[in-house]
XYZ file of C-alpha atoms in Angstrom:
205
model
C -25.359 7.503 30.575
C -24.962 10.975 29.056
C -22.773 11.774 26.072
C -20.243 13.576 28.281
C -19.949 10.466 30.462
C -19.409 8.243 27.429
C -16.438 10.238 26.152
C -13.109 8.423 26.474
C -10.746 10.008 28.974
C -7.661 8.687 27.138
C -7.562 11.692 24.777
C -7.994 14.967 26.648
C -10.059 17.748 25.171
C -7.860 20.267 23.359
C -7.598 23.751 24.774
C -6.446 25.044 21.398
C -8.657 27.352 19.396
C -9.935 26.223 15.991
C -7.461 28.383 14.069
C -4.600 26.937 16.121
C -5.731 23.375 15.409
C -6.049 24.294 11.742
C -2.414 25.414 11.803
C -1.400 22.122 13.432
C -3.301 20.096 10.829
C -1.695 22.030 7.991
C 1.748 21.554 9.517
C 1.253 17.811 9.945
C -0.096 17.447 6.428
C 3.004 19.195 5.132
C 5.209 16.830 7.153
C 3.451 13.837 5.614
C 3.670 15.217 2.074
C 7.329 16.173 2.451
C 8.249 12.743 3.794
C 6.524 11.061 0.868
C 8.212 13.446 -1.563
C 11.631 12.575 -0.136
C 10.804 8.889 -0.344
C 9.667 9.267 -3.970
C 12.965 10.932 -4.849
C 14.799 7.920 -3.407
C 12.555 5.346 -5.071
C 14.258 2.035 -5.739
C 14.868 1.703 -9.524
C 13.836 -1.935 -9.135
C 10.250 -0.720 -8.784
C 9.999 -0.459 -12.576
C 10.564 -4.211 -12.839
C 7.116 -4.765 -11.336
C 5.475 -3.487 -14.532
C 6.421 -6.386 -16.872
C 5.856 -8.928 -14.102
C 2.258 -7.732 -13.778
C 1.821 -7.544 -17.555
C 2.964 -11.128 -18.087
C 1.240 -12.705 -15.087
C -1.765 -14.936 -15.664
C -3.319 -13.629 -12.456
C -2.231 -11.225 -9.722
C -2.628 -11.972 -6.011
C -1.996 -9.339 -3.325
C -1.225 -9.912 0.340
C -0.449 -7.624 3.241
C -1.382 -7.195 6.895
C -3.007 -4.246 8.621
C -2.811 -0.894 6.856
C -0.375 -2.286 4.292
C -3.016 -4.865 3.425
C -5.596 -2.115 2.961
C -3.247 -0.265 0.607
C -2.767 -3.440 -1.427
C -6.521 -4.018 -1.545
C -6.788 -0.558 -3.097
C -4.128 -1.606 -5.620
C -6.069 -4.784 -6.400
C -9.166 -2.723 -7.127
C -7.317 -0.483 -9.581
C -5.696 -3.435 -11.367
C -9.150 -4.996 -11.682
C -10.411 -1.750 -13.235
C -7.625 -2.153 -15.776
C -9.066 -5.534 -16.720
C -6.591 -7.793 -14.945
C -7.617 -10.877 -12.975
C -6.769 -9.961 -9.386
C -7.377 -11.630 -6.035
C -6.857 -10.594 -2.418
C -5.291 -13.345 -0.320
C -7.593 -14.358 2.518
C -10.883 -13.530 0.808
C -13.340 -16.431 0.640
C -13.495 -16.499 -3.166
C -9.717 -16.343 -3.737
C -8.564 -19.479 -5.614
C -5.290 -21.364 -5.357
C -2.244 -19.581 -6.738
C -0.411 -21.432 -9.519
C 2.583 -21.292 -11.821
C 2.376 -18.263 -14.075
C 0.701 -16.154 -11.382
C 2.204 -13.242 -9.459
C 2.020 -12.584 -5.712
C 2.431 -8.936 -4.751
C 3.393 -9.034 -1.058
C 3.851 -6.018 1.202
C 5.610 -6.101 4.569
C 7.754 -3.353 6.020
C 9.855 -5.732 8.088
C 9.629 -8.650 5.689
C 9.078 -10.928 8.665
C 5.286 -10.960 9.093
C 4.577 -14.681 9.378
C 1.376 -14.784 7.330
C 2.998 -12.848 4.474
C 6.123 -15.018 4.510
C 4.015 -18.196 4.485
C 2.011 -16.912 1.522
C 5.259 -16.189 -0.342
C 6.573 -19.674 0.496
C 3.445 -21.300 -0.927
C 3.555 -19.101 -4.035
C 7.188 -19.934 -4.682
C 6.561 -23.653 -4.108
C 3.987 -23.821 -6.924
C 6.076 -21.788 -9.357
C 4.423 -18.382 -8.994
C 6.581 -15.273 -8.930
C 6.761 -13.066 -5.847
C 7.255 -9.308 -5.645
C 8.136 -8.071 -2.163
C 7.551 -4.439 -1.214
C 9.490 -3.822 1.974
C 11.915 -1.551 3.803
C 14.786 -4.039 3.594
C 16.409 -6.608 1.325
C 17.528 -8.669 4.323
C 14.453 -10.603 5.408
C 12.706 -13.965 4.984
C 10.235 -12.373 2.551
C 12.995 -10.823 0.450
C 14.756 -14.168 0.248
C 11.658 -15.694 -1.360
C 11.019 -12.885 -3.815
C 11.627 -12.758 -7.536
C 11.878 -8.977 -7.177
C 12.324 -6.830 -4.064
C 11.319 -3.171 -4.038
C 12.718 -1.264 -1.073
C 10.830 1.763 0.207
C 13.144 3.824 2.464
C 10.616 4.209 5.257
C 10.613 3.428 8.960
C 9.566 0.023 10.226
C 6.822 -0.263 12.850
C 9.246 -0.701 15.733
C 11.486 2.198 14.694
C 10.451 4.822 17.237
C 13.512 7.033 16.884
C 11.929 9.460 14.448
C 15.074 9.738 12.329
C 13.437 8.328 9.180
C 9.909 9.541 9.756
C 8.127 11.753 12.277
C 4.961 9.753 11.737
C 3.722 6.977 13.968
C 4.847 3.379 13.433
C 4.761 2.281 9.788
C 2.638 5.127 8.479
C 5.147 6.359 5.902
C 5.657 2.843 4.524
C 1.931 2.226 4.301
C 1.349 5.540 2.533
C 4.210 4.814 0.156
C 2.765 1.401 -0.726
C -0.488 3.096 -1.742
C 1.281 5.804 -3.747
C 3.673 3.374 -5.425
C 0.909 1.005 -6.500
C -1.156 3.945 -7.762
C 1.864 5.022 -9.823
C 2.184 1.460 -11.129
C -1.480 1.547 -12.135
C -1.035 4.908 -13.893
C 1.951 3.521 -15.800
C 0.116 0.354 -16.816
C -2.915 2.395 -17.835
C -0.803 4.651 -20.056
C 0.735 1.591 -21.705
C -2.670 -0.044 -22.148
C -4.358 3.038 -23.566
C -7.887 2.017 -22.607
C -10.132 5.110 -22.295
C -11.305 6.013 -18.806
C -14.898 5.437 -19.925
C -14.091 1.770 -20.562
C -12.393 1.356 -17.180
C -15.435 2.906 -15.516
C -17.617 0.041 -16.774
C -15.681 -2.287 -14.471
C -16.451 -0.283 -11.329
C -18.673 -2.053 -8.834
C -22.402 -1.507 -9.404
C -23.658 -3.662 -6.515
C -22.957 -1.140 -3.797
């Protein structure tokens, strides 16, 4: 079968010229940046409370589904570079959570069953839970020590009033940006030179 026959018919070939597509890409990038800028300006003041919770935790566990989970994996990597003991829930080498630990849980709706169950188990053993969500009214929020609300659209909000982006894209982007900002803040407080952090980067790649 030739390459032309293998091409999916679900996305039609664009009739736009390259410079027109470049304009579209630039426009959409600006939409994404502007939405994240607006969200940053409305950032929940409670977000700052995450800093001491991470500082005082024995270990940090992160959990999220889909793209939110990927954003939290990125956060886990950066916290590891800072020298913290961090685990991603669901990985084969992740140990049991215990009292004194912190679970950083991300769910736009706060209803994702696997995330809620993880928070229930964390709370049951005496660990603290930070929920990053779009709402304070959810099963996850009810289990959390601290709730950080990101004013972004939930996956099923297709109205486009909060975000022009598809599904939970703005929330997922905001989780990544927020946790990067948390890392930057912790790094500034820690004061470890970048050269020292670099030694913790993976060398078995």
